[in-house]
């Protein structure tokens, strides 16, 4: 979508960049000329992704094992980034954990494990990078990957909803507070984009026949990874220099469809509309 070389000279850290949507964003950032650091807990996964993407794109990827819940590991990842590339310009907080469950079945540890990865992980990375950028007097950009239930809420994913809401609040808060340092903060709220990580934990096979998630999406399909990568690349690029504090929804209309009181009337066939209209018309006389 963007011009060739649009991210040339930028170094971008993508947490959880070894798999799923993180990997897809990384691939496009590389194609646009960026240097990349990917981090997560599984170094073997990161190394494989790094090798594959460097081969495919000719770009530079540094894989670093780092649990975003641990501040010292983030500081070490930042140092490794500076040692390799000499600078860092963009942080993409993409790492997450999630599973579906009735809330009353969760232990307090189950609640912790999700909020720690999503909220604590995102503020840990943001704080470490923000301190560095402010000290260096360097302009920079933060992009947070949230969800549409960050503002609607959602049953059965309550720890994730709490944590993503916190990340969205951080996005908007720092957009105001850190703009004076030249640091922009934005977020993307994706609807369903098929990834192994999300699908195995959120749409178990037993549910597939009963609840087809595509039926809730007005455009009638899931998102394609390149569509999200296009948006992410724009938001972290200099083309978006005046975009700050925004959350961009990319969900084919899914959350508004769920919110609209009468949208489920989609299922009403034409003949029934004819009959209902006949019944309703003329009631004003
Ligand atoms: C209830 C559960 C549970 C479940 C784990 N627990 N799974 N409780 N229902 N299905 C509980 C455990 O019993 C334990 O509590 C606590 O959670 C921690 O368990 P661990 O064994 O440490 O965790 P584990 O189950 O191994 O891993 C959980 C995880 C893992 C860390 C979240 O799934 C993970 O690594 N996920 C990363 C990738 C991911 O989740 N990607 C999806 C992102 S999708 P006790 O008390 O028993 O010790 C996303 C998109 C949303 O966010 C929007 C889509 C449209
Ligand atoms: P994914 O492939 O499972 O990605 C999650 C990544 O986070 C993994 O690479 C995982 O790697 C990493 N991670 C988990 N815990 C970590 C920790 N403690 N420290 C560092 N890294 C950690 O899932 P995805 O679908 O691509 O999700 C990516 C992002 O999009 C998430 O923020 C998710 O909430 C969001 N999202 C996805 C969808 C969708 O439909 N797919 C919809 C809305 C929002 P390790 O296991 O190696 O640590």
Tab-separated table of C-alpha atoms and ligand atoms in Angstrom:
chain	number	residue	atom	x	y	z
A	1	UNK	CA	0.000	0.000	0.000
A	2	UNK	CA	2.775	2.423	0.927
A	3	UNK	CA	5.563	3.653	-1.351
A	4	UNK	CA	8.696	1.542	-1.631
A	5	UNK	CA	11.159	2.485	1.117
A	6	UNK	CA	8.439	4.118	3.249
A	7	UNK	CA	9.977	2.685	6.437
A	8	UNK	CA	13.620	2.896	5.332
A	9	UNK	CA	15.973	3.765	8.196
A	10	UNK	CA	13.457	2.902	10.927
A	11	UNK	CA	14.040	0.194	13.520
A	12	UNK	CA	10.826	-1.393	14.739
A	13	UNK	CA	10.332	-3.673	17.764
A	14	UNK	CA	7.336	-6.001	17.435
A	15	UNK	CA	6.467	-7.964	20.575
A	16	UNK	CA	5.016	-11.372	19.765
A	17	UNK	CA	6.413	-10.861	16.258
A	18	UNK	CA	7.285	-14.522	15.652
A	19	UNK	CA	3.738	-15.684	14.929
A	20	UNK	CA	0.316	-14.656	13.641
A	21	UNK	CA	-0.471	-11.010	13.001
A	22	UNK	CA	2.863	-9.892	14.472
A	23	UNK	CA	4.707	-11.950	11.869
A	24	UNK	CA	2.551	-10.550	9.048
A	25	UNK	CA	3.182	-6.945	10.133
A	26	UNK	CA	6.905	-7.680	10.375
A	27	UNK	CA	6.991	-9.066	6.840
A	28	UNK	CA	5.442	-5.918	5.394
A	29	UNK	CA	7.613	-3.589	7.516
A	30	UNK	CA	10.657	-5.423	6.111
A	31	UNK	CA	9.377	-5.068	2.554
A	32	UNK	CA	9.101	-1.328	3.198
A	33	UNK	CA	12.729	-1.141	4.311
A	34	UNK	CA	12.607	-1.275	8.128
A	35	UNK	CA	15.021	-3.114	10.434
A	36	UNK	CA	13.123	-5.384	12.804
A	37	UNK	CA	13.435	-6.777	16.307
A	38	UNK	CA	11.003	-9.545	17.247
A	39	UNK	CA	10.615	-10.773	20.791
A	40	UNK	CA	8.572	-13.365	22.680
A	41	UNK	CA	9.196	-16.256	25.052
A	42	UNK	CA	10.052	-18.926	22.452
A	43	UNK	CA	13.447	-18.228	20.911
A	44	UNK	CA	13.223	-21.216	18.521
A	45	UNK	CA	10.012	-19.828	16.982
A	46	UNK	CA	11.533	-16.334	16.704
A	47	UNK	CA	14.729	-17.631	15.076
A	48	UNK	CA	12.780	-19.621	12.484
A	49	UNK	CA	10.604	-16.621	11.620
A	50	UNK	CA	13.651	-14.345	11.437
A	51	UNK	CA	15.464	-16.714	9.057
A	52	UNK	CA	12.421	-17.151	6.810
A	53	UNK	CA	11.590	-13.455	6.603
A	54	UNK	CA	15.186	-12.345	6.037
A	55	UNK	CA	15.388	-14.822	3.165
A	56	UNK	CA	12.048	-13.721	1.685
A	57	UNK	CA	12.609	-9.965	1.962
A	58	UNK	CA	16.376	-9.426	2.189
A	59	UNK	CA	15.819	-7.335	5.345
A	60	UNK	CA	17.380	-7.542	8.818
A	61	UNK	CA	15.584	-9.247	11.731
A	62	UNK	CA	16.972	-9.614	15.250
A	63	UNK	CA	15.175	-12.295	17.304
A	64	UNK	CA	15.381	-11.764	21.090
A	65	UNK	CA	13.894	-13.968	23.818
A	66	UNK	CA	12.002	-11.655	26.132
A	67	UNK	CA	9.015	-12.189	28.391
A	68	UNK	CA	7.227	-8.841	28.347
A	69	UNK	CA	6.070	-9.394	31.931
A	70	UNK	CA	9.688	-9.026	33.076
A	71	UNK	CA	11.026	-5.468	32.984
A	72	UNK	CA	14.685	-6.509	33.155
A	73	UNK	CA	14.241	-8.684	30.052
A	74	UNK	CA	12.772	-5.712	28.173
A	75	UNK	CA	15.724	-3.547	29.162
A	76	UNK	CA	18.053	-6.296	27.882
A	77	UNK	CA	16.059	-6.480	24.615
A	78	UNK	CA	16.349	-2.697	24.194
A	79	UNK	CA	20.123	-2.907	24.734
A	80	UNK	CA	20.391	-5.758	22.194
A	81	UNK	CA	18.443	-3.604	19.713
A	82	UNK	CA	20.770	-0.627	20.216
A	83	UNK	CA	23.851	-2.872	19.935
A	84	UNK	CA	22.614	-4.297	16.622
A	85	UNK	CA	20.902	-1.334	14.927
A	86	UNK	CA	22.086	1.704	16.929
A	87	UNK	CA	18.567	3.073	17.365
A	88	UNK	CA	14.895	2.197	17.778
A	89	UNK	CA	12.041	4.254	16.329
A	90	UNK	CA	8.848	2.256	16.773
A	91	UNK	CA	7.334	-0.077	19.375
A	92	UNK	CA	4.446	-2.343	18.385
A	93	UNK	CA	2.800	-3.848	21.492
A	94	UNK	CA	1.329	-6.958	19.874
A	95	UNK	CA	2.100	-9.796	22.326
A	96	UNK	CA	-1.005	-11.189	24.011
A	97	UNK	CA	-2.519	-14.150	25.791
A	98	UNK	CA	-6.178	-15.144	25.817
A	99	UNK	CA	-8.659	-18.002	26.210
A	100	UNK	CA	-12.442	-18.231	26.449
A	101	UNK	CA	-13.989	-19.201	29.757
A	102	UNK	CA	-16.947	-18.308	31.975
A	103	UNK	CA	-15.397	-15.839	34.396
A	104	UNK	CA	-16.526	-17.718	37.521
A	105	UNK	CA	-14.491	-20.729	36.374
A	106	UNK	CA	-11.246	-18.733	36.366
A	107	UNK	CA	-8.751	-18.925	39.194
A	108	UNK	CA	-7.099	-15.673	40.209
A	109	UNK	CA	-3.938	-17.015	38.558
A	110	UNK	CA	-5.803	-17.510	35.279
A	111	UNK	CA	-6.943	-13.866	35.439
A	112	UNK	CA	-3.355	-12.788	36.234
A	113	UNK	CA	-1.761	-14.708	33.384
A	114	UNK	CA	-3.788	-12.808	30.768
A	115	UNK	CA	-3.684	-9.324	32.301
A	116	UNK	CA	0.032	-9.692	33.017
A	117	UNK	CA	0.886	-10.464	29.382
A	118	UNK	CA	-1.467	-7.911	27.829
A	119	UNK	CA	-1.560	-4.928	30.181
A	120	UNK	CA	1.618	-5.276	32.223
A	121	UNK	CA	3.548	-6.440	29.141
A	122	UNK	CA	2.387	-3.411	27.150
A	123	UNK	CA	3.090	-0.843	29.870
A	124	UNK	CA	6.455	-2.429	30.679
A	125	UNK	CA	7.596	-2.106	27.055
A	126	UNK	CA	6.098	1.361	26.696
A	127	UNK	CA	7.795	2.613	29.859
A	128	UNK	CA	11.223	1.195	28.995
A	129	UNK	CA	11.134	2.550	25.436
A	130	UNK	CA	9.540	5.859	26.445
A	131	UNK	CA	12.248	6.574	29.039
A	132	UNK	CA	14.894	5.817	26.408
A	133	UNK	CA	13.324	8.056	23.749
A	134	UNK	CA	12.755	10.959	26.127
A	135	UNK	CA	16.352	10.746	27.391
A	136	UNK	CA	17.651	10.634	23.801
A	137	UNK	CA	15.270	13.452	22.728
A	138	UNK	CA	14.248	11.186	19.869
A	139	UNK	CA	10.849	11.261	18.127
A	140	UNK	CA	9.146	7.864	18.089
A	141	UNK	CA	5.888	5.993	17.626
A	142	UNK	CA	3.953	3.439	19.661
A	143	UNK	CA	1.322	1.206	18.096
A	144	UNK	CA	-0.832	-0.939	20.386
A	145	UNK	CA	-2.853	-3.881	19.094
A	146	UNK	CA	-6.111	-3.963	21.068
A	147	UNK	CA	-9.577	-5.400	20.297
A	148	UNK	CA	-13.019	-3.916	19.731
A	149	UNK	CA	-14.186	-5.298	23.095
A	150	UNK	CA	-11.663	-2.930	24.712
A	151	UNK	CA	-14.580	-0.440	24.677
A	152	UNK	CA	-17.678	-2.650	24.363
A	153	UNK	CA	-16.509	-5.241	26.896
A	154	UNK	CA	-17.258	-8.915	26.264
A	155	UNK	CA	-18.309	-11.877	28.324
A	156	UNK	CA	-16.123	-15.003	28.327
A	157	UNK	CA	-12.896	-13.054	27.690
A	158	UNK	CA	-13.095	-10.761	30.708
A	159	UNK	CA	-9.376	-10.714	31.670
A	160	UNK	CA	-8.488	-9.862	28.081
A	161	UNK	CA	-11.207	-7.201	27.903
A	162	UNK	CA	-9.966	-5.567	31.141
A	163	UNK	CA	-6.377	-5.619	29.933
A	164	UNK	CA	-7.090	-4.331	26.408
A	165	UNK	CA	-9.231	-1.530	27.875
A	166	UNK	CA	-6.220	-0.564	29.972
A	167	UNK	CA	-3.964	-0.577	26.923
A	168	UNK	CA	-6.439	1.643	25.074
A	169	UNK	CA	-6.510	4.063	28.030
A	170	UNK	CA	-2.710	4.128	27.981
A	171	UNK	CA	-2.736	4.823	24.230
A	172	UNK	CA	-4.964	7.868	24.626
A	173	UNK	CA	-3.312	9.115	27.818
A	174	UNK	CA	0.212	9.059	26.412
A	175	UNK	CA	-0.951	10.591	23.135
A	176	UNK	CA	-1.566	13.701	25.212
A	177	UNK	CA	1.301	13.448	27.649
A	178	UNK	CA	4.177	12.351	25.416
A	179	UNK	CA	3.379	14.246	22.214
A	180	UNK	CA	5.562	17.060	23.546
A	181	UNK	CA	8.508	14.651	23.295
A	182	UNK	CA	7.603	13.788	19.692
A	183	UNK	CA	6.151	10.409	20.679
A	184	UNK	CA	2.885	9.419	18.968
A	185	UNK	CA	0.600	6.696	20.417
A	186	UNK	CA	-2.049	4.931	18.389
A	187	UNK	CA	-3.927	1.629	18.413
A	188	UNK	CA	-5.500	-0.818	15.995
A	189	UNK	CA	-8.592	-2.804	16.989
A	190	UNK	CA	-8.799	-5.829	14.695
A	191	UNK	CA	-11.884	-7.996	14.260
A	192	UNK	CA	-11.314	-11.684	13.552
A	193	UNK	CA	-8.174	-12.429	11.507
A	194	UNK	CA	-7.434	-16.172	11.390
A	195	UNK	CA	-4.259	-17.071	13.315
A	196	UNK	CA	-3.367	-20.338	15.008
A	197	UNK	CA	-2.918	-18.562	18.358
A	198	UNK	CA	-6.368	-16.971	18.407
A	199	UNK	CA	-8.321	-19.751	16.701
A	200	UNK	CA	-7.101	-22.576	18.966
A	201	UNK	CA	-7.958	-20.597	22.111
A	202	UNK	CA	-11.062	-18.624	21.137
A	203	UNK	CA	-12.983	-20.690	18.594
A	204	UNK	CA	-12.697	-24.308	19.781
A	205	UNK	CA	-13.856	-26.940	17.246
A	206	UNK	CA	-16.917	-27.869	19.330
A	207	UNK	CA	-18.251	-24.353	18.756
A	208	UNK	CA	-17.618	-24.175	15.026
A	209	UNK	CA	-21.088	-25.436	13.948
A	210	UNK	CA	-23.023	-23.482	16.576
A	211	UNK	CA	-21.353	-20.087	16.357
A	212	UNK	CA	-19.973	-19.095	12.981
A	213	UNK	CA	-18.035	-15.850	13.613
A	214	UNK	CA	-18.315	-14.859	9.923
A	215	UNK	CA	-22.092	-14.460	10.371
A	216	UNK	CA	-21.424	-11.477	12.651
A	217	UNK	CA	-19.325	-9.644	10.063
A	218	UNK	CA	-21.287	-7.454	7.601
A	219	UNK	CA	-18.682	-7.781	4.842
A	220	UNK	CA	-19.120	-11.549	5.089
A	221	UNK	CA	-15.545	-12.712	5.618
A	222	UNK	CA	-12.584	-12.668	7.997
A	223	UNK	CA	-9.811	-10.119	7.713
A	224	UNK	CA	-6.748	-10.769	5.581
A	225	UNK	CA	-3.375	-10.310	7.258
A	226	UNK	CA	-2.120	-7.945	4.556
A	227	UNK	CA	-5.079	-5.633	5.258
A	228	UNK	CA	-3.950	-5.260	8.856
A	229	UNK	CA	-0.293	-4.957	7.867
A	230	UNK	CA	-1.188	-2.091	5.488
A	231	UNK	CA	-2.884	-0.158	8.287
A	232	UNK	CA	-0.077	-0.831	10.769
A	233	UNK	CA	2.576	0.290	8.284
A	234	UNK	CA	0.694	3.528	7.635
A	235	UNK	CA	0.261	4.307	11.338
A	236	UNK	CA	3.941	3.785	12.190
A	237	UNK	CA	5.141	5.656	9.080
A	238	UNK	CA	5.778	9.380	8.742
A	239	UNK	CA	2.672	9.611	6.513
A	240	UNK	CA	0.693	9.417	9.781
A	241	UNK	CA	2.657	12.168	11.572
A	242	UNK	CA	-0.553	13.993	12.580
A	243	UNK	CA	-2.384	10.849	13.735
A	244	UNK	CA	-2.056	10.647	17.506
A	245	UNK	CA	-4.332	9.049	20.120
A	246	UNK	CA	-6.449	7.270	17.538
A	247	UNK	CA	-7.779	3.726	17.648
A	248	UNK	CA	-8.530	2.445	14.166
A	249	UNK	CA	-11.041	-0.390	13.921
A	250	UNK	CA	-10.487	-2.923	11.147
A	251	UNK	CA	-13.258	-5.502	11.548
A	252	UNK	CA	-15.512	-5.444	8.466
A	253	UNK	CA	-18.161	-3.696	10.575
A	254	UNK	CA	-18.354	-6.498	13.180
A	255	UNK	CA	-18.686	-4.529	16.412
A	256	UNK	CA	-21.237	-2.068	15.090
A	257	UNK	CA	-23.242	-4.969	13.699
A	258	UNK	CA	-23.303	-6.495	17.183
A	259	UNK	CA	-24.307	-3.153	18.709
A	260	UNK	CA	-27.153	-2.303	16.319
A	261	UNK	CA	-30.370	-3.395	18.009
A	262	UNK	CA	-32.089	-4.630	14.855
A	263	UNK	CA	-29.159	-5.882	12.787
A	264	UNK	CA	-30.081	-9.520	13.419
A	265	UNK	CA	-33.176	-8.829	11.235
A	266	UNK	CA	-30.804	-9.823	8.415
A	267	UNK	CA	-32.261	-13.305	8.836
A	268	UNK	CA	-35.792	-12.183	7.892
A	269	UNK	CA	-36.675	-13.403	4.375
A	270	UNK	CA	-38.254	-11.121	1.726
A	271	UNK	CA	-41.722	-12.710	1.958
A	272	UNK	CA	-41.859	-12.114	5.682
A	273	UNK	CA	-40.994	-8.430	5.125
A	274	UNK	CA	-43.912	-8.224	2.634
A	275	UNK	CA	-46.289	-9.688	5.202
A	276	UNK	CA	-44.992	-7.572	8.070
A	277	UNK	CA	-45.130	-4.375	6.022
A	278	UNK	CA	-48.753	-5.087	5.123
A	279	UNK	CA	-49.548	-5.588	8.795
A	280	UNK	CA	-47.722	-2.448	9.975
A	281	UNK	CA	-48.789	0.051	7.286
A	282	UNK	CA	-51.866	2.151	7.778
A	283	UNK	CA	-51.769	1.889	11.552
A	284	UNK	CA	-51.506	5.696	11.820
A	285	UNK	CA	-55.084	6.385	10.585
B	1	LIG	C1	-9.704	-21.656	32.637
B	1	LIG	C2	-7.400	-21.665	32.413
B	1	LIG	C3	-7.528	-21.999	31.042
B	1	LIG	C4	-8.840	-22.144	30.502
B	1	LIG	C5	-5.422	-21.846	31.517
B	1	LIG	N1	-6.082	-21.594	32.652
B	1	LIG	N2	-6.283	-22.099	30.519
B	1	LIG	N3	-8.467	-21.497	33.200
B	1	LIG	N4	-9.893	-21.958	31.330
B	1	LIG	N5	-9.062	-22.431	29.212
B	1	LIG	C6	-5.483	-21.274	33.950
B	1	LIG	C7	-4.618	-22.378	34.514
B	1	LIG	O1	-5.395	-23.348	35.156
B	1	LIG	C8	-3.736	-21.604	35.501
B	1	LIG	O2	-4.381	-21.321	36.701
B	1	LIG	C9	-3.556	-20.263	34.806
B	1	LIG	O3	-4.589	-20.159	33.832
B	1	LIG	C10	-2.212	-20.166	34.102
B	1	LIG	O4	-1.990	-21.353	33.441
B	1	LIG	P1	-0.617	-21.696	32.736
B	1	LIG	O5	-0.501	-23.198	32.754
B	1	LIG	O6	0.478	-20.867	33.284
B	1	LIG	O7	-0.905	-21.169	31.338
B	1	LIG	P2	-1.199	-21.985	30.053
B	1	LIG	O8	-2.556	-22.587	30.069
B	1	LIG	O9	-0.020	-22.867	29.761
B	1	LIG	O10	-1.157	-20.812	29.014
B	1	LIG	C11	-2.106	-19.743	28.979
B	1	LIG	C12	-1.519	-18.677	28.061
B	1	LIG	C13	-1.189	-19.386	26.721
B	1	LIG	C14	-0.267	-18.108	28.722
B	1	LIG	C15	-2.525	-17.555	27.884
B	1	LIG	O11	-2.381	-19.779	26.065
B	1	LIG	C16	-0.338	-18.546	25.855
B	1	LIG	O12	0.897	-18.656	25.909
B	1	LIG	N6	-0.944	-17.717	25.008
B	1	LIG	C17	-0.194	-16.811	24.107
B	1	LIG	C18	-0.831	-16.740	22.763
B	1	LIG	C19	-2.290	-16.388	22.755
B	1	LIG	O13	-3.019	-16.580	23.737
B	1	LIG	N7	-2.746	-15.872	21.596
B	1	LIG	C20	-4.106	-15.508	21.376
B	1	LIG	C21	-4.239	-14.047	21.325
B	1	LIG	S1	-5.735	-13.720	20.537
B	1	LIG	P3	-4.184	-22.222	38.043
B	1	LIG	O14	-4.884	-21.454	39.131
B	1	LIG	O15	-4.828	-23.536	37.723
B	1	LIG	O16	-2.703	-22.335	38.268
B	1	LIG	C22	-6.457	-12.363	21.093
B	1	LIG	C23	-7.553	-11.923	20.140
B	1	LIG	C24	-8.814	-11.494	20.733
B	1	LIG	O17	-6.080	-11.800	22.072
B	1	LIG	C25	-9.926	-11.123	19.751
B	1	LIG	C26	-10.322	-12.155	18.729
B	1	LIG	C27	-11.417	-11.735	17.819
B	2	LIG	P1	-0.603	-15.119	18.408
B	2	LIG	O1	-0.008	-15.583	17.124
B	2	LIG	O2	-0.879	-16.131	19.472
B	2	LIG	O3	0.328	-13.968	18.972
B	2	LIG	C1	0.592	-13.728	20.309
B	2	LIG	C2	2.098	-13.598	20.484
B	2	LIG	O4	2.372	-13.122	21.797
B	2	LIG	C3	2.854	-14.906	20.324
B	2	LIG	O5	3.876	-14.732	19.370
B	2	LIG	C4	3.458	-15.177	21.708
B	2	LIG	O6	4.745	-15.771	21.571
B	2	LIG	C5	3.531	-13.766	22.270
B	2	LIG	N1	3.536	-13.747	23.725
B	2	LIG	C6	2.623	-14.305	24.561
B	2	LIG	N2	2.984	-14.121	25.827
B	2	LIG	C7	4.136	-13.400	25.805
B	2	LIG	C8	5.002	-12.887	26.823
B	2	LIG	N3	4.745	-13.065	28.114
B	2	LIG	N4	6.105	-12.192	26.440
B	2	LIG	C9	6.373	-11.985	25.114
B	2	LIG	N5	5.586	-12.456	24.129
B	2	LIG	C10	4.488	-13.158	24.472
B	2	LIG	O7	-2.002	-14.377	18.165
B	2	LIG	P2	-2.482	-13.264	17.116
B	2	LIG	O8	-3.865	-13.627	16.748
B	2	LIG	O9	-1.463	-13.039	16.059
B	2	LIG	O10	-2.580	-11.971	18.046
B	2	LIG	C11	-1.735	-10.852	17.882
B	2	LIG	C12	-2.372	-9.624	18.495
B	2	LIG	O11	-3.579	-9.310	17.807
B	2	LIG	C13	-2.750	-9.780	19.964
B	2	LIG	O12	-2.540	-8.549	20.638
B	2	LIG	C14	-4.227	-10.053	19.901
B	2	LIG	O13	-4.900	-9.716	21.088
B	2	LIG	C15	-4.618	-9.168	18.747
B	2	LIG	N6	-5.889	-9.517	18.111
B	2	LIG	C16	-5.963	-10.600	17.320
B	2	LIG	C17	-7.157	-10.899	16.694
B	2	LIG	C18	-7.297	-12.069	15.762
B	2	LIG	O14	-8.388	-12.291	15.254
B	2	LIG	N7	-6.246	-12.822	15.487
B	2	LIG	C19	-8.273	-10.067	16.909
B	2	LIG	C20	-8.157	-8.959	17.747
B	2	LIG	C21	-6.940	-8.682	18.338
B	2	LIG	P3	5.392	-16.775	22.668
B	2	LIG	O15	4.385	-17.832	22.930
B	2	LIG	O16	6.642	-17.252	21.997
B	2	LIG	O17	5.717	-15.941	23.858
